Amino acid sequence: FTARSLLSASSFQNALERMTRSPQASGFNYTLCDLASKDVVNVEVVGDQHNIHPVETALFHTNHYVYLDGINQLISPCSQARYNRGIELLKTSPTPSTENVKKILLDEQDPNHPIRRSTSDPAGTATLATLIYDVNQERLEIVNPANPEEKPLRAIQQMAQS
């Protein structure tokens, strides 16, 4: 219900308050952007714990807690491998750009645990969509993971500010 309540948030601060309200019934990871200030934070929440991590340039996150300490969690080999590969690519990538971020999100170097998983993925899972947010340009690009070289499925420029 937290994600649904975010649609009613009146401000960046109000959205943070909604995300970090205790207790939470389950755990989630959110990335929140304030288009006015260009602030970006990654918020991990579970139960009565949360962590707000400011994002300076780029962030790579998979299906496990990265910043919350003391959480008893099982990290799948696939999530760990994709996370490690994403961090490696971020460290070796030049300044983040839409094209560099797209290369990371569509990476398939590891045949067993690629970042972009196709329908032939050994685990039987697939990437349904890849969304790239450029906060500075106020642009959201939706990439077709089945054919990433084609024109974006949708690009939204000048996102609404409230």
Short mmCIF file of N, CA, C and O in Angstrom, two decimals, residues 53-151:
data_model
loop_
_atom_site.label_atom_id
_atom_site.label_comp_id
_atom_site.label_asym_id
_atom_site.label_seq_id
_atom_site.Cartn_x
_atom_site.Cartn_y
_atom_site.Cartn_z
N HIS A 53 19.51 6.70 1.26
CA HIS A 53 20.86 6.82 0.72
C HIS A 53 20.86 7.83 -0.43
O HIS A 53 20.23 7.60 -1.46
N PRO A 54 21.55 8.98 -0.25
CA PRO A 54 21.62 9.96 -1.34
C PRO A 54 22.37 9.39 -2.54
O PRO A 54 23.38 8.70 -2.38
N VAL A 55 21.88 9.65 -3.72
CA VAL A 55 22.52 9.19 -4.95
C VAL A 55 23.24 10.39 -5.55
O VAL A 55 22.60 11.38 -5.90
N GLU A 56 24.54 10.29 -5.66
CA GLU A 56 25.34 11.41 -6.16
C GLU A 56 25.41 11.44 -7.68
O GLU A 56 25.20 12.46 -8.31
N THR A 57 25.76 10.31 -8.30
CA THR A 57 25.88 10.28 -9.76
C THR A 57 25.06 9.15 -10.37
O THR A 57 24.32 9.37 -11.31
N ALA A 58 25.22 7.94 -9.85
CA ALA A 58 24.51 6.78 -10.40
C ALA A 58 24.33 5.75 -9.30
O ALA A 58 25.05 5.75 -8.30
N LEU A 59 23.38 4.87 -9.51
CA LEU A 59 23.06 3.83 -8.54
C LEU A 59 22.73 2.55 -9.29
O LEU A 59 22.06 2.60 -10.33
N PHE A 60 23.21 1.44 -8.78
CA PHE A 60 22.81 0.13 -9.32
C PHE A 60 22.29 -0.68 -8.15
O PHE A 60 22.95 -0.78 -7.12
N HIS A 61 21.11 -1.26 -8.31
CA HIS A 61 20.47 -1.98 -7.21
C HIS A 61 19.77 -3.20 -7.77
O HIS A 61 19.18 -3.14 -8.84
N THR A 62 19.86 -4.33 -7.06
CA THR A 62 19.13 -5.53 -7.47
C THR A 62 18.20 -5.94 -6.33
O THR A 62 17.92 -5.15 -5.44
N ASN A 63 17.72 -7.16 -6.35
CA ASN A 63 16.67 -7.61 -5.45
C ASN A 63 17.15 -8.02 -4.06
O ASN A 63 16.86 -9.12 -3.60
N HIS A 64 17.87 -7.15 -3.41
CA HIS A 64 18.27 -7.38 -2.02
C HIS A 64 18.64 -6.03 -1.40
O HIS A 64 18.86 -5.05 -2.10
N TYR A 65 18.67 -6.01 -0.06
CA TYR A 65 19.06 -4.77 0.63
C TYR A 65 20.55 -4.56 0.50
O TYR A 65 21.34 -5.47 0.69
N VAL A 66 20.92 -3.34 0.18
CA VAL A 66 22.33 -2.99 0.02
C VAL A 66 22.79 -2.12 1.19
O VAL A 66 23.90 -2.28 1.68
N TYR A 67 21.94 -1.22 1.65
CA TYR A 67 22.34 -0.22 2.64
C TYR A 67 21.81 -0.49 4.05
O TYR A 67 22.32 0.07 5.00
N LEU A 68 20.80 -1.31 4.21
CA LEU A 68 20.28 -1.63 5.53
C LEU A 68 21.16 -2.67 6.20
O LEU A 68 21.44 -3.72 5.61
N ASP A 69 21.60 -2.40 7.42
CA ASP A 69 22.46 -3.33 8.15
C ASP A 69 21.62 -4.27 9.02
O ASP A 69 20.54 -3.91 9.49
N GLY A 70 22.14 -5.45 9.24
CA GLY A 70 21.52 -6.39 10.16
C GLY A 70 20.25 -7.04 9.68
O GLY A 70 19.48 -7.56 10.48
N ILE A 71 20.02 -7.03 8.39
CA ILE A 71 18.82 -7.65 7.83
C ILE A 71 19.16 -9.10 7.47
O ILE A 71 20.12 -9.35 6.75
N ASN A 72 18.37 -10.03 7.99
CA ASN A 72 18.56 -11.44 7.66
C ASN A 72 17.91 -11.67 6.30
O ASN A 72 16.69 -11.70 6.20
N GLN A 73 18.72 -11.77 5.30
CA GLN A 73 18.18 -11.92 3.94
C GLN A 73 18.95 -12.98 3.18
O GLN A 73 20.13 -13.20 3.41
N LEU A 74 18.25 -13.63 2.30
CA LEU A 74 18.87 -14.60 1.41
C LEU A 74 19.04 -13.91 0.06
O LEU A 74 18.07 -13.50 -0.56
N ILE A 75 20.27 -13.73 -0.35
CA ILE A 75 20.56 -13.09 -1.64
C ILE A 75 20.80 -14.20 -2.65
O ILE A 75 21.71 -15.01 -2.49
N SER A 76 19.98 -14.24 -3.68
CA SER A 76 20.13 -15.29 -4.68
C SER A 76 21.44 -15.10 -5.44
O SER A 76 21.94 -13.98 -5.59
N PRO A 77 22.02 -16.19 -5.93
CA PRO A 77 23.24 -16.07 -6.73
C PRO A 77 23.05 -15.14 -7.93
O PRO A 77 23.95 -14.40 -8.30
N CYS A 78 21.86 -15.16 -8.53
CA CYS A 78 21.58 -14.31 -9.69
C CYS A 78 21.61 -12.83 -9.29
O CYS A 78 22.25 -12.01 -9.95
N SER A 79 20.92 -12.47 -8.21
CA SER A 79 20.93 -11.07 -7.76
C SER A 79 22.34 -10.62 -7.41
O SER A 79 22.75 -9.51 -7.76
N GLN A 80 23.09 -11.47 -6.70
CA GLN A 80 24.44 -11.09 -6.31
C GLN A 80 25.34 -10.91 -7.52
O GLN A 80 26.10 -9.94 -7.61
N ALA A 81 25.25 -11.82 -8.48
CA ALA A 81 26.08 -11.73 -9.69
C ALA A 81 25.73 -10.48 -10.50
O ALA A 81 26.61 -9.76 -10.98
N ARG A 82 24.42 -10.20 -10.66
CA ARG A 82 24.00 -9.02 -11.42
C ARG A 82 24.42 -7.74 -10.69
O ARG A 82 24.87 -6.79 -11.33
N TYR A 83 24.30 -7.73 -9.37
CA TYR A 83 24.72 -6.57 -8.59
C TYR A 83 26.23 -6.33 -8.76
O TYR A 83 26.66 -5.21 -9.05
N ASN A 84 27.02 -7.38 -8.59
CA ASN A 84 28.48 -7.25 -8.73
C ASN A 84 28.85 -6.74 -10.13
O ASN A 84 29.72 -5.88 -10.26
N ARG A 85 28.21 -7.28 -11.15
CA ARG A 85 28.51 -6.85 -12.52
C ARG A 85 28.10 -5.39 -12.74
O ARG A 85 28.84 -4.62 -13.35
N GLY A 86 26.95 -5.01 -12.23
CA GLY A 86 26.50 -3.63 -12.36
C GLY A 86 27.44 -2.65 -11.68
O GLY A 86 27.78 -1.61 -12.25
N ILE A 87 27.90 -3.00 -10.49
CA ILE A 87 28.85 -2.13 -9.76
C ILE A 87 30.17 -2.05 -10.53
O ILE A 87 30.76 -0.97 -10.66
N GLU A 88 30.63 -3.17 -11.04
CA GLU A 88 31.87 -3.19 -11.84
C GLU A 88 31.74 -2.26 -13.05
O GLU A 88 32.64 -1.47 -13.35
N LEU A 89 30.62 -2.36 -13.74
CA LEU A 89 30.42 -1.52 -14.93
C LEU A 89 30.29 -0.04 -14.56
O LEU A 89 30.79 0.81 -15.29
N LEU A 90 29.64 0.25 -13.45
CA LEU A 90 29.55 1.65 -13.00
C LEU A 90 30.93 2.23 -12.72
O LEU A 90 31.21 3.38 -13.06
N LYS A 91 31.79 1.43 -12.07
CA LYS A 91 33.13 1.90 -11.72
C LYS A 91 33.99 2.16 -12.95
O LYS A 91 34.85 3.03 -12.93
N THR A 92 33.78 1.39 -14.00
CA THR A 92 34.62 1.53 -15.19
C THR A 92 33.98 2.39 -16.26
O THR A 92 34.59 2.67 -17.29
N SER A 93 32.75 2.82 -16.02
CA SER A 93 32.03 3.62 -17.01
C SER A 93 32.43 5.08 -16.88
O SER A 93 32.65 5.58 -15.79
N PRO A 94 32.50 5.76 -17.99
CA PRO A 94 32.74 7.20 -17.91
C PRO A 94 31.53 7.87 -17.23
O PRO A 94 30.61 7.19 -16.80
N THR A 95 31.54 9.15 -17.15
CA THR A 95 30.44 9.89 -16.52
C THR A 95 29.11 9.33 -16.99
O THR A 95 28.91 9.11 -18.19
N PRO A 96 28.18 9.09 -16.06
CA PRO A 96 26.89 8.52 -16.46
C PRO A 96 26.18 9.34 -17.53
O PRO A 96 26.13 10.56 -17.47
N SER A 97 25.69 8.65 -18.52
CA SER A 97 24.88 9.25 -19.58
C SER A 97 23.81 8.23 -19.90
O SER A 97 23.91 7.07 -19.51
N THR A 98 22.80 8.64 -20.61
CA THR A 98 21.73 7.71 -20.98
C THR A 98 22.31 6.50 -21.71
O THR A 98 21.95 5.36 -21.43
N GLU A 99 23.22 6.73 -22.63
CA GLU A 99 23.80 5.61 -23.41
C GLU A 99 24.63 4.68 -22.53
O GLU A 99 24.56 3.47 -22.68
N ASN A 100 25.43 5.25 -21.60
CA ASN A 100 26.24 4.40 -20.72
C ASN A 100 25.37 3.60 -19.76
O ASN A 100 25.62 2.43 -19.50
N VAL A 101 24.32 4.23 -19.24
CA VAL A 101 23.40 3.53 -18.34
C VAL A 101 22.69 2.42 -19.11
O VAL A 101 22.54 1.31 -18.60
N LYS A 102 22.28 2.70 -20.33
CA LYS A 102 21.61 1.69 -21.16
C LYS A 102 22.54 0.49 -21.38
O LYS A 102 22.11 -0.67 -21.29
N LYS A 103 23.83 0.73 -21.64
CA LYS A 103 24.78 -0.37 -21.84
C LYS A 103 24.87 -1.25 -20.60
O LYS A 103 24.96 -2.47 -20.70
N ILE A 104 24.85 -0.62 -19.43
CA ILE A 104 24.91 -1.39 -18.17
C ILE A 104 23.64 -2.22 -18.01
O ILE A 104 23.71 -3.42 -17.74
N LEU A 105 22.49 -1.59 -18.16
CA LEU A 105 21.22 -2.28 -17.93
C LEU A 105 20.93 -3.37 -18.96
O LEU A 105 20.15 -4.29 -18.69
N LEU A 106 21.56 -3.29 -20.13
CA LEU A 106 21.34 -4.29 -21.17
C LEU A 106 22.49 -5.30 -21.28
O LEU A 106 22.53 -6.12 -22.19
N ASP A 107 23.40 -5.26 -20.30
CA ASP A 107 24.58 -6.13 -20.31
C ASP A 107 24.17 -7.61 -20.20
O ASP A 107 23.30 -7.97 -19.40
N GLU A 108 24.83 -8.44 -21.01
CA GLU A 108 24.58 -9.88 -21.00
C GLU A 108 25.88 -10.68 -20.95
O GLU A 108 25.91 -11.83 -21.39
N GLN A 109 26.95 -10.10 -20.42
CA GLN A 109 28.24 -10.78 -20.44
C GLN A 109 28.20 -12.12 -19.70
O GLN A 109 28.77 -13.09 -20.18
N ASP A 110 27.54 -12.17 -18.56
CA ASP A 110 27.45 -13.41 -17.80
C ASP A 110 26.29 -14.23 -18.36
O ASP A 110 25.12 -13.86 -18.19
N PRO A 111 26.56 -15.35 -19.03
CA PRO A 111 25.47 -16.12 -19.66
C PRO A 111 24.49 -16.72 -18.64
O PRO A 111 23.34 -16.97 -18.95
N ASN A 112 24.97 -16.96 -17.40
CA ASN A 112 24.10 -17.55 -16.38
C ASN A 112 23.30 -16.51 -15.61
O ASN A 112 22.20 -16.80 -15.13
N HIS A 113 23.87 -15.32 -15.45
CA HIS A 113 23.22 -14.27 -14.66
C HIS A 113 23.38 -12.91 -15.33
O HIS A 113 23.97 -11.99 -14.77
N PRO A 114 22.84 -12.74 -16.53
CA PRO A 114 22.97 -11.45 -17.21
C PRO A 114 22.12 -10.39 -16.52
O PRO A 114 21.11 -10.70 -15.89
N ILE A 115 22.54 -9.14 -16.64
CA ILE A 115 21.72 -8.06 -16.09
C ILE A 115 20.40 -8.01 -16.86
O ILE A 115 19.33 -7.98 -16.27
N ARG A 116 20.48 -7.99 -18.19
CA ARG A 116 19.26 -8.04 -19.01
C ARG A 116 18.97 -9.51 -19.29
O ARG A 116 19.73 -10.20 -19.96
N ARG A 117 17.87 -9.98 -18.76
CA ARG A 117 17.53 -11.39 -18.91
C ARG A 117 16.48 -11.54 -20.02
O ARG A 117 15.45 -10.90 -19.99
N SER A 118 16.79 -12.40 -20.98
CA SER A 118 15.87 -12.64 -22.09
C SER A 118 14.96 -13.82 -21.74
O SER A 118 15.13 -14.46 -20.71
N THR A 119 14.03 -14.10 -22.60
CA THR A 119 13.11 -15.21 -22.35
C THR A 119 13.82 -16.56 -22.34
O THR A 119 13.27 -17.53 -21.86
N SER A 120 15.06 -16.61 -22.83
CA SER A 120 15.82 -17.86 -22.80
C SER A 120 16.73 -17.93 -21.57
O SER A 120 17.57 -18.82 -21.48
N ASP A 121 16.54 -17.04 -20.62
CA ASP A 121 17.34 -17.02 -19.39
C ASP A 121 17.24 -18.37 -18.68
O ASP A 121 16.14 -18.92 -18.56
N PRO A 122 18.38 -18.93 -18.21
CA PRO A 122 18.35 -20.24 -17.55
C PRO A 122 17.43 -20.28 -16.32
O PRO A 122 16.87 -21.33 -16.01
N ALA A 123 17.25 -19.16 -15.65
CA ALA A 123 16.40 -19.13 -14.46
C ALA A 123 14.92 -19.05 -14.82
O ALA A 123 14.06 -19.13 -13.94
N GLY A 124 14.62 -18.86 -16.10
CA GLY A 124 13.23 -18.77 -16.52
C GLY A 124 12.59 -17.42 -16.27
O GLY A 124 11.37 -17.30 -16.28
N THR A 125 13.40 -16.41 -16.03
CA THR A 125 12.87 -15.06 -15.81
C THR A 125 13.32 -14.17 -16.96
O THR A 125 14.26 -14.50 -17.68
N ALA A 126 12.66 -13.04 -17.11
CA ALA A 126 13.01 -12.13 -18.20
C ALA A 126 12.84 -10.69 -17.76
O ALA A 126 12.00 -10.38 -16.92
N THR A 127 13.64 -9.81 -18.34
CA THR A 127 13.48 -8.37 -18.14
C THR A 127 12.28 -7.94 -18.97
O THR A 127 12.26 -8.13 -20.18
N LEU A 128 11.29 -7.36 -18.31
CA LEU A 128 10.08 -6.95 -19.01
C LEU A 128 10.20 -5.57 -19.62
O LEU A 128 9.66 -5.30 -20.69
N ALA A 129 10.91 -4.68 -18.93
CA ALA A 129 11.10 -3.32 -19.43
C ALA A 129 12.33 -2.72 -18.75
O ALA A 129 12.68 -3.10 -17.65
N THR A 130 12.96 -1.82 -19.44
CA THR A 130 14.10 -1.09 -18.89
C THR A 130 13.75 0.38 -18.97
O THR A 130 13.47 0.90 -20.05
N LEU A 131 13.73 1.04 -17.81
CA LEU A 131 13.41 2.46 -17.73
C LEU A 131 14.65 3.22 -17.32
O LEU A 131 15.34 2.83 -16.38
N ILE A 132 14.95 4.28 -18.03
CA ILE A 132 16.12 5.11 -17.74
C ILE A 132 15.63 6.52 -17.46
O ILE A 132 15.00 7.14 -18.30
N TYR A 133 15.90 6.98 -16.24
CA TYR A 133 15.50 8.33 -15.84
C TYR A 133 16.73 9.23 -15.89
O TYR A 133 17.74 8.94 -15.27
N ASP A 134 16.64 10.30 -16.61
CA ASP A 134 17.68 11.33 -16.62
C ASP A 134 17.08 12.53 -15.90
O ASP A 134 16.30 13.29 -16.47
N VAL A 135 17.42 12.66 -14.62
CA VAL A 135 16.82 13.71 -13.80
C VAL A 135 17.23 15.09 -14.29
O VAL A 135 16.40 16.00 -14.34
N ASN A 136 18.48 15.25 -14.70
CA ASN A 136 18.94 16.57 -15.16
C ASN A 136 18.23 17.02 -16.43
O ASN A 136 17.93 18.20 -16.60
N GLN A 137 17.96 16.07 -17.33
CA GLN A 137 17.25 16.40 -18.58
C GLN A 137 15.74 16.26 -18.43
O GLN A 137 15.00 16.52 -19.39
N GLU A 138 15.29 15.80 -17.25
CA GLU A 138 13.87 15.55 -16.99
C GLU A 138 13.27 14.68 -18.10
O GLU A 138 12.29 15.02 -18.74
N ARG A 139 13.90 13.53 -18.28
CA ARG A 139 13.50 12.62 -19.38
C ARG A 139 13.44 11.19 -18.85
O ARG A 139 14.32 10.74 -18.13
N LEU A 140 12.38 10.51 -19.24
CA LEU A 140 12.19 9.11 -18.93
C LEU A 140 12.17 8.37 -20.26
O LEU A 140 11.40 8.71 -21.16
N GLU A 141 13.02 7.35 -20.38
CA GLU A 141 13.08 6.56 -21.61
C GLU A 141 12.72 5.12 -21.27
O GLU A 141 13.27 4.55 -20.33
N ILE A 142 11.80 4.56 -22.01
CA ILE A 142 11.41 3.16 -21.82
C ILE A 142 11.99 2.37 -22.99
O ILE A 142 11.65 2.62 -24.15
N VAL A 143 12.89 1.44 -22.68
CA VAL A 143 13.60 0.67 -23.69
C VAL A 143 12.97 -0.72 -23.79
O VAL A 143 12.66 -1.34 -22.78
N ASN A 144 12.80 -1.20 -25.01
CA ASN A 144 12.30 -2.54 -25.24
C ASN A 144 13.45 -3.52 -25.02
O ASN A 144 14.36 -3.60 -25.84
N PRO A 145 13.42 -4.31 -23.93
CA PRO A 145 14.54 -5.22 -23.68
C PRO A 145 14.65 -6.34 -24.72
O PRO A 145 15.71 -6.91 -24.89
N ALA A 146 13.56 -6.63 -25.41
CA ALA A 146 13.61 -7.67 -26.45
C ALA A 146 14.37 -7.18 -27.68
O ALA A 146 14.95 -7.98 -28.41
N ASN A 147 14.39 -5.86 -27.90
CA ASN A 147 15.09 -5.29 -29.05
C ASN A 147 15.64 -3.92 -28.63
O ASN A 147 15.12 -2.89 -29.03
N PRO A 148 16.69 -3.92 -27.80
CA PRO A 148 17.18 -2.66 -27.23
C PRO A 148 17.77 -1.68 -28.23
O PRO A 148 17.90 -0.50 -27.93
N GLU A 149 18.11 -2.15 -29.43
CA GLU A 149 18.70 -1.25 -30.41
C GLU A 149 17.67 -0.40 -31.15
O GLU A 149 17.99 0.58 -31.79
N GLU A 150 16.41 -0.80 -31.07
CA GLU A 150 15.38 -0.03 -31.76
C GLU A 150 15.10 1.27 -30.99
O GLU A 150 15.51 1.43 -29.85
N LYS A 151 14.42 2.15 -31.64
CA LYS A 151 14.02 3.42 -31.03
C LYS A 151 13.29 3.13 -29.72
O LYS A 151 12.55 2.14 -29.64
#
